[in-house]
Amino acid sequence: MRERIMTLQLRKACIIGYPVKHSRSPLLHGHWLHEYGLDGAYERAEVAPEDLASFMAGFAGKGYVGGNVTVPHKESIMACLDAVTETAQAMGAVNTLWFEGGRLCGDNTDVVGFLANLDEGAPGWDARTRTVVVLGAGGAAKAVVYGLLQRGMERVAVVNRSFERADALRERFGSRVLAAPWEALPALLGETKLLVNTTSLGMSGQPPLAIDLEPLPSGAVVNDIVYVPLETPLLTAARARGLLAVDGLGMLLHQAVPGFERWFGVRPQVSAALRAHIVADIVRTNP
Ligand code: ATR
């Protein structure tokens, strides 16, 4: 009887952040729950930093089977977990939680999200280049750089306004990472077939990322992880040069797959319908 009651209980996950009202994760997971006809729920949990430890202490008790973690908790949540994956350990940040044998575990799926988006938008990219230029050295850059190194890139040049943050990534990930000042960009672009923007430049409300793409060789790929707007000035400039432009929305969509599968038992597809659903929301909220 008890088992039966358990199976009838709604499987519930949430996004933990502060604030969380702008998160698109509920829309995304809600789409999949509906598409697969699952009796689950995905909620927003707005938790102030000072309340995080107590919220997590009562997490299972609130009926949650797991969830996502966003700003500003991605690092601090690690102290509340029983285990983290090697990737999350390397990142020093967690974005996905689930229970395994009663233990609360954490992973960082931004890495697989970034790689899956590139694989989809620029199939075979990793066979075409051994070096990459990454703009920016914040939290998102950490996942991008780690993913690129995992895919065997020989050199990942990190170019950032504040050189120290680029250098911190070199220290974290080792000698295949080259920290470079902004002035080095033209020369570095001439030697790569993949440019990834992880800065917030080009995001709605921010100045555009104004760089000259001319030095990039023909056949190069430009990936912006900014997805609001979907078509950033950087991607427009890349297309104008005849380069392959990959937008950042797929990273958001693909990073959500492992969590949904762990919580609800179905590996969801990143379909055209899902993408259209999220694009409609982006357009509605950023006309
Ligand atoms: P995220 O977690 O999204 O990566 P972040 O950690 O705040 O966010 O990082 C933002 C990135 O955008 C940083 O690389 C930042 O450069 P600094 O490290 O020098 O701050 C970059 N960035 C933001 N505004 C910028 C600007 N006006 N010019 C150049 N770089 C900018």
PDB file of C-alpha atoms and ligand atoms in Angstrom:
ATOM      1  CA  MET A   1       0.000   0.000   0.000  1.00  0.00           C
ATOM      2  CA  ARG A   2       2.779   2.372   0.962  1.00  0.00           C
ATOM      3  CA  GLU A   3       4.543   1.664  -2.343  1.00  0.00           C
ATOM      4  CA  ARG A   4       1.360   2.402  -4.184  1.00  0.00           C
ATOM      5  CA  ILE A   5       0.996   5.740  -2.407  1.00  0.00           C
ATOM      6  CA  MET A   6       4.598   6.607  -3.298  1.00  0.00           C
ATOM      7  CA  THR A   7       4.060   5.917  -6.988  1.00  0.00           C
ATOM      8  CA  LEU A   8       0.938   8.034  -7.002  1.00  0.00           C
ATOM      9  CA  GLN A   9       2.835  10.977  -5.562  1.00  0.00           C
ATOM     10  CA  LEU A  10       3.511  13.770  -8.031  1.00  0.00           C
ATOM     11  CA  ARG A  11       7.173  13.918  -9.042  1.00  0.00           C
ATOM     12  CA  LYS A  12       8.204  17.489  -8.460  1.00  0.00           C
ATOM     13  CA  ALA A  13      11.335  19.416  -9.416  1.00  0.00           C
ATOM     14  CA  CYS A  14      12.173  23.103  -9.229  1.00  0.00           C
ATOM     15  CA  ILE A  15      14.592  25.829 -10.194  1.00  0.00           C
ATOM     16  CA  ILE A  16      16.369  27.343  -7.212  1.00  0.00           C
ATOM     17  CA  GLY A  17      17.617  30.892  -7.657  1.00  0.00           C
ATOM     18  CA  TYR A  18      17.316  34.473  -6.489  1.00  0.00           C
ATOM     19  CA  PRO A  19      15.544  35.890  -8.364  1.00  0.00           C
ATOM     20  CA  VAL A  20      13.965  33.128 -10.489  1.00  0.00           C
ATOM     21  CA  LYS A  21      10.954  34.776 -12.035  1.00  0.00           C
ATOM     22  CA  HIS A  22      12.729  35.318 -15.379  1.00  0.00           C
ATOM     23  CA  SER A  23      13.934  31.718 -15.673  1.00  0.00           C
ATOM     24  CA  ARG A  24      12.714  29.869 -18.756  1.00  0.00           C
ATOM     25  CA  SER A  25      13.362  26.457 -17.188  1.00  0.00           C
ATOM     26  CA  PRO A  26       9.724  26.039 -16.022  1.00  0.00           C
ATOM     27  CA  LEU A  27       8.524  26.697 -19.579  1.00  0.00           C
ATOM     28  CA  LEU A  28      11.004  24.215 -20.985  1.00  0.00           C
ATOM     29  CA  HIS A  29      10.354  21.375 -18.541  1.00  0.00           C
ATOM     30  CA  GLY A  30       6.623  22.126 -18.611  1.00  0.00           C
ATOM     31  CA  HIS A  31       6.672  21.615 -22.383  1.00  0.00           C
ATOM     32  CA  TRP A  32       8.307  18.206 -21.993  1.00  0.00           C
ATOM     33  CA  LEU A  33       6.010  17.114 -19.138  1.00  0.00           C
ATOM     34  CA  HIS A  34       3.042  17.899 -21.361  1.00  0.00           C
ATOM     35  CA  GLU A  35       4.591  16.372 -24.491  1.00  0.00           C
ATOM     36  CA  TYR A  36       5.356  13.062 -22.755  1.00  0.00           C
ATOM     37  CA  GLY A  37       2.088  13.047 -20.798  1.00  0.00           C
ATOM     38  CA  LEU A  38       3.882  12.824 -17.455  1.00  0.00           C
ATOM     39  CA  ASP A  39       2.225  13.566 -14.151  1.00  0.00           C
ATOM     40  CA  GLY A  40       5.000  15.780 -12.812  1.00  0.00           C
ATOM     41  CA  ALA A  41       5.581  19.397 -11.904  1.00  0.00           C
ATOM     42  CA  TYR A  42       8.423  21.881 -12.255  1.00  0.00           C
ATOM     43  CA  GLU A  43       8.257  24.916  -9.990  1.00  0.00           C
ATOM     44  CA  ARG A  44      10.135  28.101  -9.241  1.00  0.00           C
ATOM     45  CA  ALA A  45      11.818  28.282  -5.832  1.00  0.00           C
ATOM     46  CA  GLU A  46      13.013  31.775  -5.006  1.00  0.00           C
ATOM     47  CA  VAL A  47      15.506  31.283  -2.195  1.00  0.00           C
ATOM     48  CA  ALA A  48      17.602  34.112  -0.739  1.00  0.00           C
ATOM     49  CA  PRO A  49      21.268  33.270  -0.139  1.00  0.00           C
ATOM     50  CA  GLU A  50      20.837  33.291   3.657  1.00  0.00           C
ATOM     51  CA  ASP A  51      17.979  30.767   3.355  1.00  0.00           C
ATOM     52  CA  LEU A  52      19.694  28.300   1.015  1.00  0.00           C
ATOM     53  CA  ALA A  53      21.029  25.892   3.664  1.00  0.00           C
ATOM     54  CA  SER A  54      17.682  25.537   5.426  1.00  0.00           C
ATOM     55  CA  PHE A  55      15.808  25.243   2.126  1.00  0.00           C
ATOM     56  CA  MET A  56      18.104  22.422   1.057  1.00  0.00           C
ATOM     57  CA  ALA A  57      17.866  20.700   4.447  1.00  0.00           C
ATOM     58  CA  GLY A  58      14.123  20.364   3.836  1.00  0.00           C
ATOM     59  CA  PHE A  59      14.384  19.699   0.084  1.00  0.00           C
ATOM     60  CA  ALA A  60      13.282  16.026   0.041  1.00  0.00           C
ATOM     61  CA  GLY A  61      10.692  16.741   2.706  1.00  0.00           C
ATOM     62  CA  LYS A  62       9.043  19.252   0.383  1.00  0.00           C
ATOM     63  CA  GLY A  63       8.539  16.429  -2.117  1.00  0.00           C
ATOM     64  CA  TYR A  64      11.239  17.400  -4.594  1.00  0.00           C
ATOM     65  CA  VAL A  65      12.988  14.672  -6.599  1.00  0.00           C
ATOM     66  CA  GLY A  66      15.567  17.173  -7.822  1.00  0.00           C
ATOM     67  CA  GLY A  67      15.940  20.474  -9.561  1.00  0.00           C
ATOM     68  CA  ASN A  68      18.073  23.083 -11.241  1.00  0.00           C
ATOM     69  CA  VAL A  69      20.240  25.709  -9.620  1.00  0.00           C
ATOM     70  CA  THR A  70      20.885  29.165 -10.960  1.00  0.00           C
ATOM     71  CA  VAL A  71      22.432  32.477  -9.944  1.00  0.00           C
ATOM     72  CA  PRO A  72      23.548  33.149  -7.238  1.00  0.00           C
ATOM     73  CA  HIS A  73      23.579  29.603  -5.811  1.00  0.00           C
ATOM     74  CA  LYS A  74      25.562  27.552  -8.335  1.00  0.00           C
ATOM     75  CA  GLU A  75      28.729  27.537  -6.213  1.00  0.00           C
ATOM     76  CA  SER A  76      27.330  27.803  -2.686  1.00  0.00           C
ATOM     77  CA  ILE A  77      24.900  24.894  -3.165  1.00  0.00           C
ATOM     78  CA  MET A  78      27.841  22.501  -3.303  1.00  0.00           C
ATOM     79  CA  ALA A  79      28.158  22.642   0.492  1.00  0.00           C
ATOM     80  CA  CYS A  80      24.608  21.229   0.755  1.00  0.00           C
ATOM     81  CA  LEU A  81      25.218  18.137  -1.423  1.00  0.00           C
ATOM     82  CA  ASP A  82      26.311  14.581  -0.625  1.00  0.00           C
ATOM     83  CA  ALA A  83      28.111  14.032  -3.953  1.00  0.00           C
ATOM     84  CA  VAL A  84      29.006  15.892  -7.135  1.00  0.00           C
ATOM     85  CA  THR A  85      30.129  14.657 -10.552  1.00  0.00           C
ATOM     86  CA  GLU A  86      33.689  15.099 -11.795  1.00  0.00           C
ATOM     87  CA  THR A  87      32.447  17.817 -14.157  1.00  0.00           C
ATOM     88  CA  ALA A  88      30.773  19.785 -11.354  1.00  0.00           C
ATOM     89  CA  GLN A  89      33.912  19.384  -9.266  1.00  0.00           C
ATOM     90  CA  ALA A  90      36.040  20.750 -12.108  1.00  0.00           C
ATOM     91  CA  MET A  91      33.627  23.668 -12.595  1.00  0.00           C
ATOM     92  CA  GLY A  92      33.230  24.380  -8.906  1.00  0.00           C
ATOM     93  CA  ALA A  93      29.570  24.893  -9.810  1.00  0.00           C
ATOM     94  CA  VAL A  94      26.371  22.841  -9.958  1.00  0.00           C
ATOM     95  CA  ASN A  95      23.238  23.441 -12.016  1.00  0.00           C
ATOM     96  CA  THR A  96      21.379  20.121 -11.684  1.00  0.00           C
ATOM     97  CA  LEU A  97      20.344  18.167  -8.570  1.00  0.00           C
ATOM     98  CA  TRP A  98      18.852  14.691  -8.122  1.00  0.00           C
ATOM     99  CA  PHE A  99      18.636  11.933  -5.539  1.00  0.00           C
ATOM    100  CA  GLU A 100      20.511   8.689  -5.915  1.00  0.00           C
ATOM    101  CA  GLY A 101      20.162   6.077  -3.196  1.00  0.00           C
ATOM    102  CA  GLY A 102      18.940   8.773  -0.831  1.00  0.00           C
ATOM    103  CA  ARG A 103      21.959  10.965  -1.487  1.00  0.00           C
ATOM    104  CA  LEU A 104      21.552  14.416  -2.971  1.00  0.00           C
ATOM    105  CA  CYS A 105      23.855  14.672  -6.011  1.00  0.00           C
ATOM    106  CA  GLY A 106      24.924  17.571  -8.211  1.00  0.00           C
ATOM    107  CA  ASP A 107      26.132  17.877 -11.792  1.00  0.00           C
ATOM    108  CA  ASN A 108      26.977  20.714 -14.146  1.00  0.00           C
ATOM    109  CA  THR A 109      25.157  20.098 -17.412  1.00  0.00           C
ATOM    110  CA  ASP A 110      26.157  23.418 -19.007  1.00  0.00           C
ATOM    111  CA  VAL A 111      29.163  21.554 -20.401  1.00  0.00           C
ATOM    112  CA  VAL A 112      27.130  18.909 -22.265  1.00  0.00           C
ATOM    113  CA  GLY A 113      24.606  21.592 -23.200  1.00  0.00           C
ATOM    114  CA  PHE A 114      27.279  23.717 -24.829  1.00  0.00           C
ATOM    115  CA  LEU A 115      28.814  20.765 -26.704  1.00  0.00           C
ATOM    116  CA  ALA A 116      25.471  19.333 -27.854  1.00  0.00           C
ATOM    117  CA  ASN A 117      24.446  22.735 -29.223  1.00  0.00           C
ATOM    118  CA  LEU A 118      27.674  23.043 -31.208  1.00  0.00           C
ATOM    119  CA  ASP A 119      27.393  19.465 -32.467  1.00  0.00           C
ATOM    120  CA  GLU A 120      23.883  20.200 -33.671  1.00  0.00           C
ATOM    121  CA  GLY A 121      24.617  23.595 -35.228  1.00  0.00           C
ATOM    122  CA  ALA A 122      28.073  22.851 -36.640  1.00  0.00           C
ATOM    123  CA  PRO A 123      28.426  19.069 -37.032  1.00  0.00           C
ATOM    124  CA  GLY A 124      32.054  17.964 -37.202  1.00  0.00           C
ATOM    125  CA  TRP A 125      33.398  21.273 -35.830  1.00  0.00           C
ATOM    126  CA  ASP A 126      35.903  19.439 -33.616  1.00  0.00           C
ATOM    127  CA  ALA A 127      37.459  17.701 -36.599  1.00  0.00           C
ATOM    128  CA  ARG A 128      37.982  21.026 -38.370  1.00  0.00           C
ATOM    129  CA  THR A 129      39.927  22.938 -35.737  1.00  0.00           C
ATOM    130  CA  ARG A 130      42.496  22.251 -33.024  1.00  0.00           C
ATOM    131  CA  THR A 131      42.342  25.741 -31.522  1.00  0.00           C
ATOM    132  CA  VAL A 132      39.451  27.858 -30.253  1.00  0.00           C
ATOM    133  CA  VAL A 133      39.071  31.471 -29.187  1.00  0.00           C
ATOM    134  CA  VAL A 134      36.733  32.063 -26.245  1.00  0.00           C
ATOM    135  CA  LEU A 135      35.649  35.609 -25.390  1.00  0.00           C
ATOM    136  CA  GLY A 136      34.919  36.117 -21.701  1.00  0.00           C
ATOM    137  CA  ALA A 137      36.108  34.430 -18.533  1.00  0.00           C
ATOM    138  CA  GLY A 138      33.058  34.322 -16.243  1.00  0.00           C
ATOM    139  CA  GLY A 139      30.940  31.406 -15.062  1.00  0.00           C
ATOM    140  CA  ALA A 140      29.711  30.477 -18.527  1.00  0.00           C
ATOM    141  CA  ALA A 141      33.257  30.543 -19.927  1.00  0.00           C
ATOM    142  CA  LYS A 142      34.303  27.938 -17.358  1.00  0.00           C
ATOM    143  CA  ALA A 143      31.825  25.395 -18.775  1.00  0.00           C
ATOM    144  CA  VAL A 144      32.739  26.286 -22.355  1.00  0.00           C
ATOM    145  CA  VAL A 145      36.501  25.998 -21.811  1.00  0.00           C
ATOM    146  CA  TYR A 146      36.153  22.720 -19.916  1.00  0.00           C
ATOM    147  CA  GLY A 147      33.964  21.276 -22.683  1.00  0.00           C
ATOM    148  CA  LEU A 148      36.410  22.329 -25.402  1.00  0.00           C
ATOM    149  CA  LEU A 149      39.325  20.745 -23.549  1.00  0.00           C
ATOM    150  CA  GLN A 150      37.324  17.559 -23.072  1.00  0.00           C
ATOM    151  CA  ARG A 151      36.805  17.436 -26.819  1.00  0.00           C
ATOM    152  CA  GLY A 152      40.561  17.443 -27.280  1.00  0.00           C
ATOM    153  CA  MET A 153      41.224  21.017 -28.370  1.00  0.00           C
ATOM    154  CA  GLU A 154      44.964  21.650 -28.309  1.00  0.00           C
ATOM    155  CA  ARG A 155      44.692  25.314 -27.440  1.00  0.00           C
ATOM    156  CA  VAL A 156      41.828  27.365 -26.009  1.00  0.00           C
ATOM    157  CA  ALA A 157      42.686  31.056 -26.064  1.00  0.00           C
ATOM    158  CA  VAL A 158      40.626  32.969 -23.500  1.00  0.00           C
ATOM    159  CA  VAL A 159      40.343  36.663 -24.262  1.00  0.00           C
ATOM    160  CA  ASN A 160      38.795  38.798 -21.555  1.00  0.00           C
ATOM    161  CA  ARG A 161      38.490  42.458 -20.604  1.00  0.00           C
ATOM    162  CA  SER A 162      39.975  41.667 -17.187  1.00  0.00           C
ATOM    163  CA  PHE A 163      43.086  39.655 -17.923  1.00  0.00           C
ATOM    164  CA  GLU A 164      43.252  38.203 -14.365  1.00  0.00           C
ATOM    165  CA  ARG A 165      40.002  36.275 -14.855  1.00  0.00           C
ATOM    166  CA  ALA A 166      41.314  34.752 -18.107  1.00  0.00           C
ATOM    167  CA  ASP A 167      44.504  33.859 -16.287  1.00  0.00           C
ATOM    168  CA  ALA A 168      42.489  32.233 -13.492  1.00  0.00           C
ATOM    169  CA  LEU A 169      40.987  29.880 -16.105  1.00  0.00           C
ATOM    170  CA  ARG A 170      44.486  28.984 -17.271  1.00  0.00           C
ATOM    171  CA  GLU A 171      45.417  28.211 -13.690  1.00  0.00           C
ATOM    172  CA  ARG A 172      42.277  26.120 -13.202  1.00  0.00           C
ATOM    173  CA  PHE A 173      42.470  24.133 -16.440  1.00  0.00           C
ATOM    174  CA  GLY A 174      46.156  24.037 -17.299  1.00  0.00           C
ATOM    175  CA  SER A 175      48.576  24.795 -20.089  1.00  0.00           C
ATOM    176  CA  ARG A 176      46.267  24.120 -23.043  1.00  0.00           C
ATOM    177  CA  VAL A 177      44.497  27.336 -21.986  1.00  0.00           C
ATOM    178  CA  LEU A 178      46.105  30.562 -23.130  1.00  0.00           C
ATOM    179  CA  ALA A 179      45.060  33.754 -21.363  1.00  0.00           C
ATOM    180  CA  ALA A 180      45.226  36.700 -23.720  1.00  0.00           C
ATOM    181  CA  PRO A 181      44.463  40.408 -23.632  1.00  0.00           C
ATOM    182  CA  TRP A 182      41.822  41.921 -25.916  1.00  0.00           C
ATOM    183  CA  GLU A 183      44.556  43.402 -28.180  1.00  0.00           C
ATOM    184  CA  ALA A 184      45.672  39.891 -29.127  1.00  0.00           C
ATOM    185  CA  LEU A 185      42.298  39.080 -30.682  1.00  0.00           C
ATOM    186  CA  PRO A 186      42.996  39.845 -34.387  1.00  0.00           C
ATOM    187  CA  ALA A 187      46.064  37.595 -34.431  1.00  0.00           C
ATOM    188  CA  LEU A 188      44.292  34.805 -32.528  1.00  0.00           C
ATOM    189  CA  LEU A 189      41.258  34.924 -34.827  1.00  0.00           C
ATOM    190  CA  GLY A 190      43.525  34.321 -37.801  1.00  0.00           C
ATOM    191  CA  GLU A 191      44.536  30.976 -36.321  1.00  0.00           C
ATOM    192  CA  THR A 192      41.185  29.468 -35.365  1.00  0.00           C
ATOM    193  CA  LYS A 193      38.072  28.040 -36.958  1.00  0.00           C
ATOM    194  CA  LEU A 194      35.882  28.467 -33.890  1.00  0.00           C
ATOM    195  CA  LEU A 195      35.025  31.620 -31.971  1.00  0.00           C
ATOM    196  CA  VAL A 196      32.729  31.415 -28.921  1.00  0.00           C
ATOM    197  CA  ASN A 197      31.320  34.474 -27.180  1.00  0.00           C
ATOM    198  CA  THR A 198      30.574  33.916 -23.483  1.00  0.00           C
ATOM    199  CA  THR A 199      30.504  37.596 -22.493  1.00  0.00           C
ATOM    200  CA  SER A 200      27.221  39.358 -21.860  1.00  0.00           C
ATOM    201  CA  LEU A 201      27.942  41.786 -24.704  1.00  0.00           C
ATOM    202  CA  GLY A 202      25.222  41.597 -27.358  1.00  0.00           C
ATOM    203  CA  MET A 203      22.604  40.558 -24.818  1.00  0.00           C
ATOM    204  CA  SER A 204      19.418  42.603 -24.826  1.00  0.00           C
ATOM    205  CA  GLY A 205      20.097  45.791 -22.834  1.00  0.00           C
ATOM    206  CA  GLN A 206      23.885  45.450 -23.197  1.00  0.00           C
ATOM    207  CA  PRO A 207      26.197  47.065 -25.740  1.00  0.00           C
ATOM    208  CA  PRO A 208      26.949  44.934 -28.806  1.00  0.00           C
ATOM    209  CA  LEU A 209      30.140  42.903 -28.991  1.00  0.00           C
ATOM    210  CA  ALA A 210      31.982  45.080 -31.477  1.00  0.00           C
ATOM    211  CA  ILE A 211      34.846  43.031 -32.888  1.00  0.00           C
ATOM    212  CA  ASP A 212      36.138  42.663 -36.419  1.00  0.00           C
ATOM    213  CA  LEU A 213      35.578  39.124 -37.697  1.00  0.00           C
ATOM    214  CA  GLU A 214      37.667  39.757 -40.829  1.00  0.00           C
ATOM    215  CA  PRO A 215      40.739  37.809 -39.623  1.00  0.00           C
ATOM    216  CA  LEU A 216      38.715  34.576 -39.177  1.00  0.00           C
ATOM    217  CA  PRO A 217      39.478  32.099 -41.962  1.00  0.00           C
ATOM    218  CA  SER A 218      36.691  31.065 -44.325  1.00  0.00           C
ATOM    219  CA  GLY A 219      34.806  28.051 -43.016  1.00  0.00           C
ATOM    220  CA  ALA A 220      35.072  29.272 -39.432  1.00  0.00           C
ATOM    221  CA  VAL A 221      32.187  28.851 -36.981  1.00  0.00           C
ATOM    222  CA  VAL A 222      30.960  31.624 -34.672  1.00  0.00           C
ATOM    223  CA  ASN A 223      28.936  30.577 -31.623  1.00  0.00           C
ATOM    224  CA  ASP A 224      27.283  33.088 -29.308  1.00  0.00           C
ATOM    225  CA  ILE A 225      25.988  31.657 -26.051  1.00  0.00           C
ATOM    226  CA  VAL A 226      23.809  34.757 -25.651  1.00  0.00           C
ATOM    227  CA  TYR A 227      20.275  33.848 -26.807  1.00  0.00           C
ATOM    228  CA  VAL A 228      18.310  37.017 -25.993  1.00  0.00           C
ATOM    229  CA  PRO A 229      18.112  38.223 -28.676  1.00  0.00           C
ATOM    230  CA  LEU A 230      18.455  35.014 -30.616  1.00  0.00           C
ATOM    231  CA  GLU A 231      20.225  36.789 -33.458  1.00  0.00           C
ATOM    232  CA  THR A 232      22.944  38.877 -31.805  1.00  0.00           C
ATOM    233  CA  PRO A 233      24.936  41.502 -33.730  1.00  0.00           C
ATOM    234  CA  LEU A 234      27.893  39.087 -33.589  1.00  0.00           C
ATOM    235  CA  LEU A 235      25.944  36.336 -35.345  1.00  0.00           C
ATOM    236  CA  THR A 236      24.627  38.796 -37.935  1.00  0.00           C
ATOM    237  CA  ALA A 237      28.198  39.916 -38.645  1.00  0.00           C
ATOM    238  CA  ALA A 238      29.320  36.281 -38.928  1.00  0.00           C
ATOM    239  CA  ARG A 239      26.574  35.463 -41.440  1.00  0.00           C
ATOM    240  CA  ALA A 240      27.408  38.623 -43.407  1.00  0.00           C
ATOM    241  CA  ARG A 241      30.951  37.257 -43.740  1.00  0.00           C
ATOM    242  CA  GLY A 242      29.631  33.914 -44.964  1.00  0.00           C
ATOM    243  CA  LEU A 243      30.613  32.126 -41.749  1.00  0.00           C
ATOM    244  CA  LEU A 244      28.510  29.523 -39.958  1.00  0.00           C
ATOM    245  CA  ALA A 245      26.676  31.167 -37.049  1.00  0.00           C
ATOM    246  CA  VAL A 246      25.350  29.082 -34.136  1.00  0.00           C
ATOM    247  CA  ASP A 247      23.035  30.750 -31.648  1.00  0.00           C
ATOM    248  CA  GLY A 248      22.999  30.046 -27.925  1.00  0.00           C
ATOM    249  CA  LEU A 249      19.461  28.792 -27.388  1.00  0.00           C
ATOM    250  CA  GLY A 250      20.400  25.154 -27.944  1.00  0.00           C
ATOM    251  CA  MET A 251      22.778  25.314 -24.968  1.00  0.00           C
ATOM    252  CA  LEU A 252      19.834  26.171 -22.693  1.00  0.00           C
ATOM    253  CA  LEU A 253      17.685  23.440 -24.233  1.00  0.00           C
ATOM    254  CA  HIS A 254      20.335  20.703 -24.181  1.00  0.00           C
ATOM    255  CA  GLN A 255      21.573  21.425 -20.645  1.00  0.00           C
ATOM    256  CA  ALA A 256      18.058  20.617 -19.444  1.00  0.00           C
ATOM    257  CA  VAL A 257      17.976  17.069 -20.889  1.00  0.00           C
ATOM    258  CA  PRO A 258      19.945  15.149 -18.195  1.00  0.00           C
ATOM    259  CA  GLY A 259      17.945  16.662 -15.332  1.00  0.00           C
ATOM    260  CA  PHE A 260      14.568  15.877 -16.876  1.00  0.00           C
ATOM    261  CA  GLU A 261      15.645  12.301 -17.548  1.00  0.00           C
ATOM    262  CA  ARG A 262      16.856  11.816 -13.965  1.00  0.00           C
ATOM    263  CA  TRP A 263      13.689  13.250 -12.383  1.00  0.00           C
ATOM    264  CA  PHE A 264      10.995  11.950 -14.676  1.00  0.00           C
ATOM    265  CA  GLY A 265      12.548   8.846 -16.253  1.00  0.00           C
ATOM    266  CA  VAL A 266      12.207   9.873 -19.898  1.00  0.00           C
ATOM    267  CA  ARG A 267      15.088  11.174 -22.007  1.00  0.00           C
ATOM    268  CA  PRO A 268      13.476  14.179 -23.707  1.00  0.00           C
ATOM    269  CA  GLN A 269      14.161  15.331 -27.255  1.00  0.00           C
ATOM    270  CA  VAL A 270      15.288  18.851 -28.120  1.00  0.00           C
ATOM    271  CA  SER A 271      12.740  19.190 -30.915  1.00  0.00           C
ATOM    272  CA  ALA A 272      11.838  21.985 -33.319  1.00  0.00           C
ATOM    273  CA  ALA A 273       8.554  22.330 -31.400  1.00  0.00           C
ATOM    274  CA  LEU A 274      10.389  22.902 -28.104  1.00  0.00           C
ATOM    275  CA  ARG A 275      12.665  25.460 -29.706  1.00  0.00           C
ATOM    276  CA  ALA A 276       9.699  27.281 -31.270  1.00  0.00           C
ATOM    277  CA  HIS A 277       7.949  27.331 -27.880  1.00  0.00           C
ATOM    278  CA  ILE A 278      10.916  29.012 -26.185  1.00  0.00           C
ATOM    279  CA  VAL A 279      11.610  31.341 -29.131  1.00  0.00           C
ATOM    280  CA  ALA A 280       7.991  32.554 -28.918  1.00  0.00           C
ATOM    281  CA  ASP A 281       8.549  33.431 -25.263  1.00  0.00           C
ATOM    282  CA  ILE A 282      11.819  35.231 -26.034  1.00  0.00           C
ATOM    283  CA  VAL A 283      10.097  37.287 -28.733  1.00  0.00           C
ATOM    284  CA  ARG A 284       7.087  37.989 -26.482  1.00  0.00           C
ATOM    285  CA  THR A 285       9.243  39.191 -23.596  1.00  0.00           C
ATOM    286  CA  ASN A 286      11.789  41.043 -25.754  1.00  0.00           C
ATOM    287  CA  PRO A 287       9.784  42.606 -28.574  1.00  0.00           C
TER     288      PRO A 287
HETATM  289  P1  ATR B   1      28.453  34.552 -16.730  1.00  0.00           P
HETATM  290  O1  ATR B   1      28.271  33.698 -15.517  1.00  0.00           O
HETATM  291  O2  ATR B   1      27.207  34.679 -17.571  1.00  0.00           O
HETATM  292  O3  ATR B   1      29.630  34.162 -17.524  1.00  0.00           O
HETATM  293  P2  ATR B   1      29.929  36.725 -15.525  1.00  0.00           P
HETATM  294  O4  ATR B   1      30.636  35.758 -14.657  1.00  0.00           O
HETATM  295  O5  ATR B   1      29.402  37.986 -14.910  1.00  0.00           O
HETATM  296  O6  ATR B   1      28.648  36.045 -16.191  1.00  0.00           O
HETATM  297  O7  ATR B   1      30.857  37.068 -16.788  1.00  0.00           O
HETATM  298  C1  ATR B   1      30.528  38.053 -17.707  1.00  0.00           C
HETATM  299  C2  ATR B   1      31.607  38.123 -18.772  1.00  0.00           C
HETATM  300  O8  ATR B   1      31.271  39.171 -19.696  1.00  0.00           O
HETATM  301  C3  ATR B   1      32.987  38.442 -18.234  1.00  0.00           C
HETATM  302  O9  ATR B   1      33.956  37.815 -19.035  1.00  0.00           O
HETATM  303  C4  ATR B   1      33.028  39.962 -18.403  1.00  0.00           C
HETATM  304  O10 ATR B   1      34.343  40.492 -18.480  1.00  0.00           O
HETATM  305  P3  ATR B   1      35.126  40.906 -17.121  1.00  0.00           P
HETATM  306  O11 ATR B   1      35.611  39.608 -16.520  1.00  0.00           O
HETATM  307  O12 ATR B   1      36.240  41.763 -17.577  1.00  0.00           O
HETATM  308  O13 ATR B   1      34.141  41.619 -16.257  1.00  0.00           O
HETATM  309  C5  ATR B   1      32.351  40.113 -19.728  1.00  0.00           C
HETATM  310  N1  ATR B   1      31.822  41.478 -19.926  1.00  0.00           N
HETATM  311  C6  ATR B   1      30.708  42.012 -19.372  1.00  0.00           C
HETATM  312  N2  ATR B   1      30.556  43.298 -19.767  1.00  0.00           N
HETATM  313  C7  ATR B   1      31.613  43.589 -20.587  1.00  0.00           C
HETATM  314  C8  ATR B   1      32.030  44.735 -21.325  1.00  0.00           C
HETATM  315  N3  ATR B   1      31.320  45.875 -21.300  1.00  0.00           N
HETATM  316  N4  ATR B   1      33.166  44.654 -22.064  1.00  0.00           N
HETATM  317  C9  ATR B   1      33.899  43.505 -22.106  1.00  0.00           C
HETATM  318  N5  ATR B   1      33.545  42.393 -21.426  1.00  0.00           N
HETATM  319  C10 ATR B   1      32.427  42.405 -20.685  1.00  0.00           C
END
